[in-house]
Coordinates of C-alpha atoms and ligand atoms in Angstrom, one line a residue:
X24 CA 15.7 11.2 16.8
X25 CA 15.6 14.6 18.1
X26 CA 15.8 16.4 14.9
X27 CA 12.9 14.7 13.0
X28 CA 11.3 16.3 16.0
X29 CA 13.0 19.8 15.0
X30 CA 12.0 19.4 12.2
X31 CA 8.9 18.4 12.2
X32 CA 8.5 21.4 14.8
X33 CA 5.4 22.4 15.9
X34 CA 3.2 24.9 13.5
X35 CA 2.5 24.0 9.8
X36 CA 1.4 21.0 7.7
X37 CA 4.0 18.4 6.9
X38 CA 4.8 15.5 5.6
X39 CA 7.5 12.5 5.5
X40 CA 8.7 11.8 2.0
X41 CA 10.0 8.3 1.8
X42 CA 11.5 6.5 -1.3
X43 CA 8.6 8.2 -3.3
X44 CA 7.4 5.0 -5.3
X45 CA 3.3 4.7 -3.9
X46 CA 3.0 8.8 -3.1
X47 CA 0.1 9.1 -5.5
X48 CA -2.2 6.7 -2.5
X49 CA -4.7 8.8 -1.0
X50 CA -4.1 11.6 -3.2
X51 CA -6.9 13.1 -4.6
X52 CA -4.7 13.2 -8.4
X53 CA -7.2 15.7 -9.2
X54 CA -7.5 17.9 -7.0
X55 CA -4.9 21.1 -6.5
X56 CA -4.4 21.3 -3.2
X57 CA -4.9 25.0 -2.2
X58 CA -4.0 25.2 1.5
X59 CA -0.6 25.7 3.5
X60 CA 2.2 24.8 0.7
X61 CA 3.5 21.3 3.1
X62 CA 6.8 20.7 3.7
X63 CA 8.0 17.4 3.1
X64 CA 10.6 16.0 6.2
X65 CA 12.7 12.8 5.9
X66 CA 12.8 10.4 8.6
X67 CA 15.7 8.5 10.8
X68 CA 17.5 6.3 8.4
X69 CA 20.5 3.5 9.0
X70 CA 19.9 0.5 10.9
X71 CA 20.6 0.8 14.7
X72 CA 20.4 -2.6 16.4
X73 CA 19.8 -6.2 14.9
X74 CA 19.2 -9.1 17.2
X75 CA 18.4 -12.3 15.9
X76 CA 17.9 -14.1 18.5
X77 CA 15.3 -12.0 19.8
X78 CA 14.1 -12.5 15.8
X79 CA 13.7 -8.2 16.3
X80 CA 16.1 -5.4 14.3
X81 CA 15.3 -1.0 15.3
X82 CA 16.0 1.1 12.9
X83 CA 15.0 4.5 11.1
X84 CA 12.2 4.4 9.3
X85 CA 13.6 6.5 6.7
X86 CA 16.5 3.3 5.7
X87 CA 15.3 1.7 2.9
X88 CA 13.9 -2.1 2.1
X89 CA 17.1 -3.0 0.0
X90 CA 19.6 -2.0 3.0
X91 CA 17.2 -3.8 5.7
X92 CA 16.6 -7.1 3.5
X93 CA 20.4 -7.4 3.2
X94 CA 21.4 -7.1 6.7
X95 CA 18.7 -9.8 7.7
X96 CA 19.5 -12.1 5.0
X97 CA 22.7 -12.7 6.3
X98 CA 21.5 -14.8 9.2
X99 CA 19.1 -16.0 6.8
X100 CA 16.2 -13.6 8.3
X101 CA 13.3 -11.3 7.2
X102 CA 10.1 -8.8 8.0
X103 CA 7.2 -9.1 6.2
X104 CA 7.5 -5.7 4.1
X105 CA 8.0 -6.0 0.3
X106 CA 8.3 -2.6 -2.0
X107 CA 9.6 -0.8 -5.5
X108 CA 13.6 -0.2 -5.6
X109 CA 14.1 2.6 -3.2
X110 CA 11.1 1.8 -1.0
X111 CA 11.9 3.1 3.0
X112 CA 10.6 1.3 6.1
X113 CA 8.3 3.7 7.0
X114 CA 7.0 4.4 3.5
X115 CA 5.8 0.7 3.4
X116 CA 4.7 0.4 6.8
X117 CA 2.1 3.6 5.9
X118 CA 0.7 2.0 2.9
X119 CA 0.1 -1.4 4.5
X120 CA -0.4 -3.3 1.9
X121 CA -0.5 -7.2 3.4
X122 CA 2.4 -9.0 2.8
X123 CA 1.9 -11.2 -1.2
X124 CA 3.6 -13.6 1.2
X125 CA 0.5 -13.3 4.5
X126 CA -0.1 -17.5 4.0
X127 CA 3.4 -17.9 6.1
X128 CA 4.8 -13.9 7.6
X129 CA 1.5 -12.3 8.4
X130 CA -0.2 -9.0 8.7
X131 CA 2.3 -5.9 8.3
X132 CA 0.7 -5.1 11.4
X133 CA 2.3 -7.9 13.3
X134 CA 5.9 -7.1 11.9
X135 CA 5.7 -3.4 14.0
X136 CA 6.3 -4.1 18.0
X137 CA 7.3 -0.2 18.5
X138 CA 7.5 3.2 16.6
X139 CA 9.1 6.3 18.3
X140 CA 6.7 8.9 17.0
X141 CA 5.9 12.7 16.2
X142 CA 3.1 13.5 16.9
X143 CA 0.6 16.9 15.5
X144 CA 2.0 19.1 18.5
X145 CA 5.5 18.2 17.9
X146 CA 5.6 16.1 20.7
X147 CA 7.2 12.4 20.6
X148 CA 5.6 9.7 21.3
X149 CA 6.6 5.5 21.7
X150 CA 3.6 3.1 20.0
X151 CA 4.3 -0.3 20.9
X152 CA 7.3 -1.5 22.4
X153 CA 10.2 -3.8 22.0
X154 CA 8.6 -7.5 22.8
X155 CA 6.6 -9.3 21.3
X156 CA 4.5 -9.5 23.8
X157 CA 3.2 -6.6 24.7
X158 CA 0.0 -6.1 25.8
X159 CA -0.4 -3.3 27.7
X160 CA -2.8 0.3 26.8
X161 CA -4.0 0.5 23.2
X162 CA -2.7 -1.2 21.0
X163 CA -0.8 1.5 18.8
X164 CA 1.3 0.1 16.6
X165 CA -2.3 -1.4 14.2
X166 CA -3.2 1.7 13.8
X167 CA -0.6 3.0 13.0
X168 CA -0.1 0.9 10.1
X169 CA -1.4 2.7 6.7
X170 CA -2.2 5.7 8.4
X171 CA -0.5 7.1 5.3
X172 CA 1.8 9.7 8.0
X173 CA -1.6 10.8 9.1
X174 CA -2.1 10.3 12.8
X175 CA 1.6 10.4 13.7
X176 CA 4.8 11.1 12.2
X177 CA 7.6 8.1 12.4
X178 CA 11.0 8.4 12.6
X179 CA 12.1 5.1 14.4
X180 CA 11.4 1.3 14.5
X181 CA 11.1 -2.5 15.8
X182 CA 10.4 -4.7 13.8
X183 CA 9.3 -8.3 14.2
X184 CA 11.6 -10.1 12.1
X185 CA 10.9 -14.0 10.9
X186 CA 13.4 -17.1 9.8
X187 CA 13.6 -17.1 5.6
X188 CA 12.4 -20.9 4.7
X189 CA 14.7 -23.3 3.9
X190 CA 12.9 -23.9 0.2
X191 CA 10.2 -22.0 -1.2
X192 CA 8.1 -23.3 -5.1
X193 CA 6.1 -21.9 -7.6
X194 CA 3.2 -23.8 -8.7
X195 CA 0.9 -23.0 -11.8
X196 CA -1.9 -25.0 -13.6
X197 CA -5.3 -25.1 -14.6
X198 CA -7.0 -26.1 -11.4
X199 CA -9.6 -24.5 -8.8
X200 CA -8.3 -22.5 -5.8
X201 CA -10.3 -24.5 -3.3
X202 CA -8.6 -27.9 -5.0
X203 CA -5.6 -26.4 -5.1
X204 CA -5.6 -25.4 -1.4
X205 CA -6.1 -28.5 0.0
X206 CA -3.3 -30.4 -1.5
X207 CA -1.3 -28.1 0.9
X208 CA -0.4 -28.0 4.4
X209 CA -0.3 -23.9 4.4
X210 CA 0.3 -21.9 1.9
X211 CA 2.0 -19.0 1.6
X212 CA -0.3 -17.4 -1.1
X213 CA -3.0 -18.8 -3.4
X214 CA -3.3 -16.7 -6.7
X215 CA -6.4 -16.8 -8.9
X216 CA -6.7 -15.4 -12.5
X217 CA -9.6 -16.3 -13.4
X218 CA -8.3 -19.8 -15.7
X219 CA -5.6 -20.8 -13.4
X220 CA -4.2 -21.0 -9.6
X221 CA -0.8 -20.0 -8.9
X222 CA 0.1 -21.1 -5.6
X223 CA 3.9 -20.4 -3.5
X224 CA 4.6 -22.8 -1.1
X225 CA 7.2 -22.6 1.5
X226 CA 9.1 -23.9 4.6
X227 CA 11.4 -27.5 5.0
X228 CA 12.2 -28.7 2.6
X229 CA 11.2 -31.9 2.3
X230 CA 7.7 -31.0 3.3
X231 CA 7.9 -29.0 0.1
X232 CA 8.8 -31.7 -1.7
X233 CA 6.1 -33.9 -0.5
X234 CA 3.5 -31.1 -1.6
X235 CA 5.5 -30.2 -4.2
X236 CA 4.6 -34.4 -5.6
X237 CA 1.1 -34.0 -5.1
X238 CA -0.1 -30.0 -6.7
X239 CA 1.6 -32.3 -9.9
X240 CA -0.2 -35.1 -9.5
X241 CA -3.3 -32.3 -9.6
X242 CA -2.1 -30.8 -12.7
X243 CA -0.1 -27.7 -11.8
X244 CA 3.5 -27.5 -13.2
X245 CA 6.4 -25.7 -11.2
X246 CA 7.0 -22.2 -13.1
X247 CA 9.1 -18.7 -12.2
X248 CA 8.0 -16.3 -9.7
X249 CA 5.1 -14.7 -11.5
X250 CA 4.6 -11.0 -11.9
X251 CA 2.4 -9.4 -11.2
X252 CA 0.4 -6.2 -11.7
X253 CA 1.4 -3.2 -9.4
X254 CA -1.4 -1.7 -8.3
X255 CA -3.7 -3.6 -5.5
X256 CA -7.7 -2.6 -4.5
X257 CA -10.1 -4.7 -2.4
X258 CA -11.6 -7.5 -3.8
X259 CA -15.6 -6.3 -4.8
X260 CA -16.8 -9.9 -6.4
X261 CA -15.4 -9.5 -9.4
X262 CA -12.1 -10.1 -10.9
X263 CA -11.4 -6.2 -13.6
X264 CA -9.1 -7.2 -16.8
X265 CA -6.2 -8.4 -15.9
X266 CA -6.4 -9.1 -12.3
X267 CA -4.9 -11.8 -10.3
X268 CA -7.1 -12.7 -6.9
X269 CA -5.1 -13.5 -4.0
X270 CA -7.1 -16.0 -2.1
X271 CA -7.5 -15.5 1.5
X272 CA -6.8 -11.7 1.5
X273 CA -9.5 -10.1 -0.3
X274 CA -6.4 -8.2 -2.5
X275 CA -7.3 -8.0 -6.2
X276 CA -3.8 -6.9 -8.3
X277 CA -4.7 -4.9 -10.2
X278 CA -2.5 -2.7 -13.0
X279 CA -5.4 0.3 -12.4
X280 CA -4.0 2.7 -9.6
X281 CA -6.3 3.0 -6.8
X282 CA -7.2 5.8 -5.9
X283 CA -6.9 5.1 -1.8
X284 CA -8.0 2.1 0.7
X285 CA -11.6 2.3 0.1
X286 CA -13.8 1.6 3.0
X287 CA -17.4 1.5 4.5
X288 CA -18.9 4.6 5.8
X289 CA -19.0 3.6 9.1
X290 CA -15.3 3.0 8.9
X291 CA -14.4 6.0 7.7
X292 CA -16.3 8.3 10.3
X293 CA -14.1 5.8 12.9
X294 CA -11.6 6.8 10.7
X295 CA -12.1 10.4 11.1
X296 CA -12.7 10.8 14.7
X297 CA -9.5 8.6 15.0
X298 CA -7.6 11.6 12.5
X299 CA -9.5 14.3 14.7
X300 CA -7.9 13.3 18.4
X301 CA -4.5 13.6 16.7
X302 CA -4.4 15.4 14.4
X303 CA -7.6 17.9 15.2
X304 CA -5.6 20.4 12.9
X305 CA -4.9 18.9 10.1
X306 CA -0.8 19.4 10.5
X307 CA 0.0 15.9 8.8
X308 CA 0.1 15.3 5.2
X309 CA -3.0 16.9 5.3
X310 CA -3.5 15.7 1.7
X311 CA -4.3 12.6 2.2
X312 CA -7.0 10.3 3.1
X313 CA -6.5 6.9 4.0
X314 CA -9.9 6.0 3.7
X315 CA -11.5 7.2 0.7
X316 CA -15.1 5.7 0.7
X317 CA -16.5 4.1 -2.3
X318 CA -18.2 6.3 -4.8
Ligands
LIG404 C1 3.4 -5.8 3.0 C2 3.8 -5.5 1.5 C3 3.7 -5.5 0.7 C4 3.7 -4.9 -0.9 N1 4.1 -4.9 -1.9 C5 4.7 -4.5 -2.3 C6 4.7 -4.9 -3.9 O1 5.0 -6.4 -4.2 N2 5.0 -4.3 -5.4 C7 4.7 -2.9 -5.2 O2 5.3 -1.7 -5.9 N3 5.0 -2.4 -3.3 C8 4.6 -2.8 -2.5 N4 3.8 -2.7 -1.3 C9 3.8 -1.0 -1.2 C10 5.1 -0.3 -1.1 O3 5.3 -0.9 0.6 C11 5.0 1.0 -0.6 O4 4.9 1.2 -1.5 C12 6.6 2.2 -0.3 O5 7.4 0.7 0.4 C13 6.1 3.1 0.0 O6 7.6 3.7 0.5 P1 8.3 4.7 -0.1 O7 9.8 5.1 0.8 O8 8.2 5.6 -1.4 O9 6.7 6.1 0.6 P2 6.5 7.3 0.3 O10 5.7 6.4 -1.0 O11 7.7 8.2 -0.2 O12 5.4 7.8 0.8 C14 4.1 6.2 0.8 C15 3.3 7.6 1.8 O13 3.8 7.5 3.2 C16 4.1 8.4 3.8 N5 5.0 8.4 5.0 C17 6.5 8.1 4.4 N6 7.0 7.5 4.9 C18 6.9 8.1 6.6 C19 7.0 7.8 7.7 N7 8.0 7.5 8.2 N8 6.3 8.6 8.9 C20 4.9 8.8 8.4 N9 3.8 8.8 7.1 C21 5.6 8.5 6.1 C22 4.5 9.5 2.6 O14 3.9 11.1 3.2 C23 2.8 9.0 1.6 O15 2.1 9.4 1.5 C24 4.0 -3.6 -0.4 C25 3.5 -2.7 0.8 C26 3.8 -3.3 2.0 C27 3.5 -2.9 3.3

């Protein structure tokens, strides 16, 4: 962490480079950055401690999701972070998308217990705490997830792990999603492409088998993991061409790269005030805006 703090320094624009798999999110692709050149630093990498009994893992934010998954899988555990090959823990948290398996994994914000950061003033600070039950003070971890590194640069994290489900099955068929949802206990995900519903059920083998039987008699059949469009945007009430709605998450998997999450003007104003408090001089990832309002 000390080397990371020194690399961030106390002056000049700076951002963290992860795996660059979502580098353009929150950046206006059409606009050319005319400010001072932005220095790119790299967060520490490597798993520091994995405590399967406590269901926590601490790691450098620059650790790849692949390395993390391999270490956790050996003990039958996982974290609620996903991303393409090369993506890092820090990048995934800063992008902050909702997990596809939200029904069983929970939200990304629930995964982050503690973040060791360097602030815009070049000073180290810790958000959150190492235990799941940590109830004192403001919940800065939740603020950091999805902030695209505009509030603080994250060097090290403690994440909550989950047991990998014993069994899981994808089913799909031309059946209304409301009908499908009534037939399952709690789906990991329910997807709707405008004509058919795809559902993932997971848990104990006996429960999964039971729910599979009910879904099959309603007209669904077992399928392989579906290939989803690579980008995500907010549900606006209409399904874009080729888009897939993730029911209950308000997320549309889409072929079009969104510039940034789009939020209501009131939320954008609040986000601006927070950015003024954390980074009044706009040192941290100044080219990025995680709260662009829809034009
Ligand atoms: C639950 C979940 C599910 C996801 N599912 C998918 C999926 O199915 N498919 C898919 O393609 N993607 C998915 N994503 C997105 C994916 O995780 C991100 O694309 C990827 O992890 C970004 O990591 P990166 O290292 O490539 O970040 P980069 O592209 O390098 O960086 C992204 C942004 O984060 C900032 N940043 C990176 N690291 C830090 C840090 N340590 N501190 C501060 N700022 C930092 C960068 O400056 C940049 O602005 C998912 C994300 C989540 C959370």
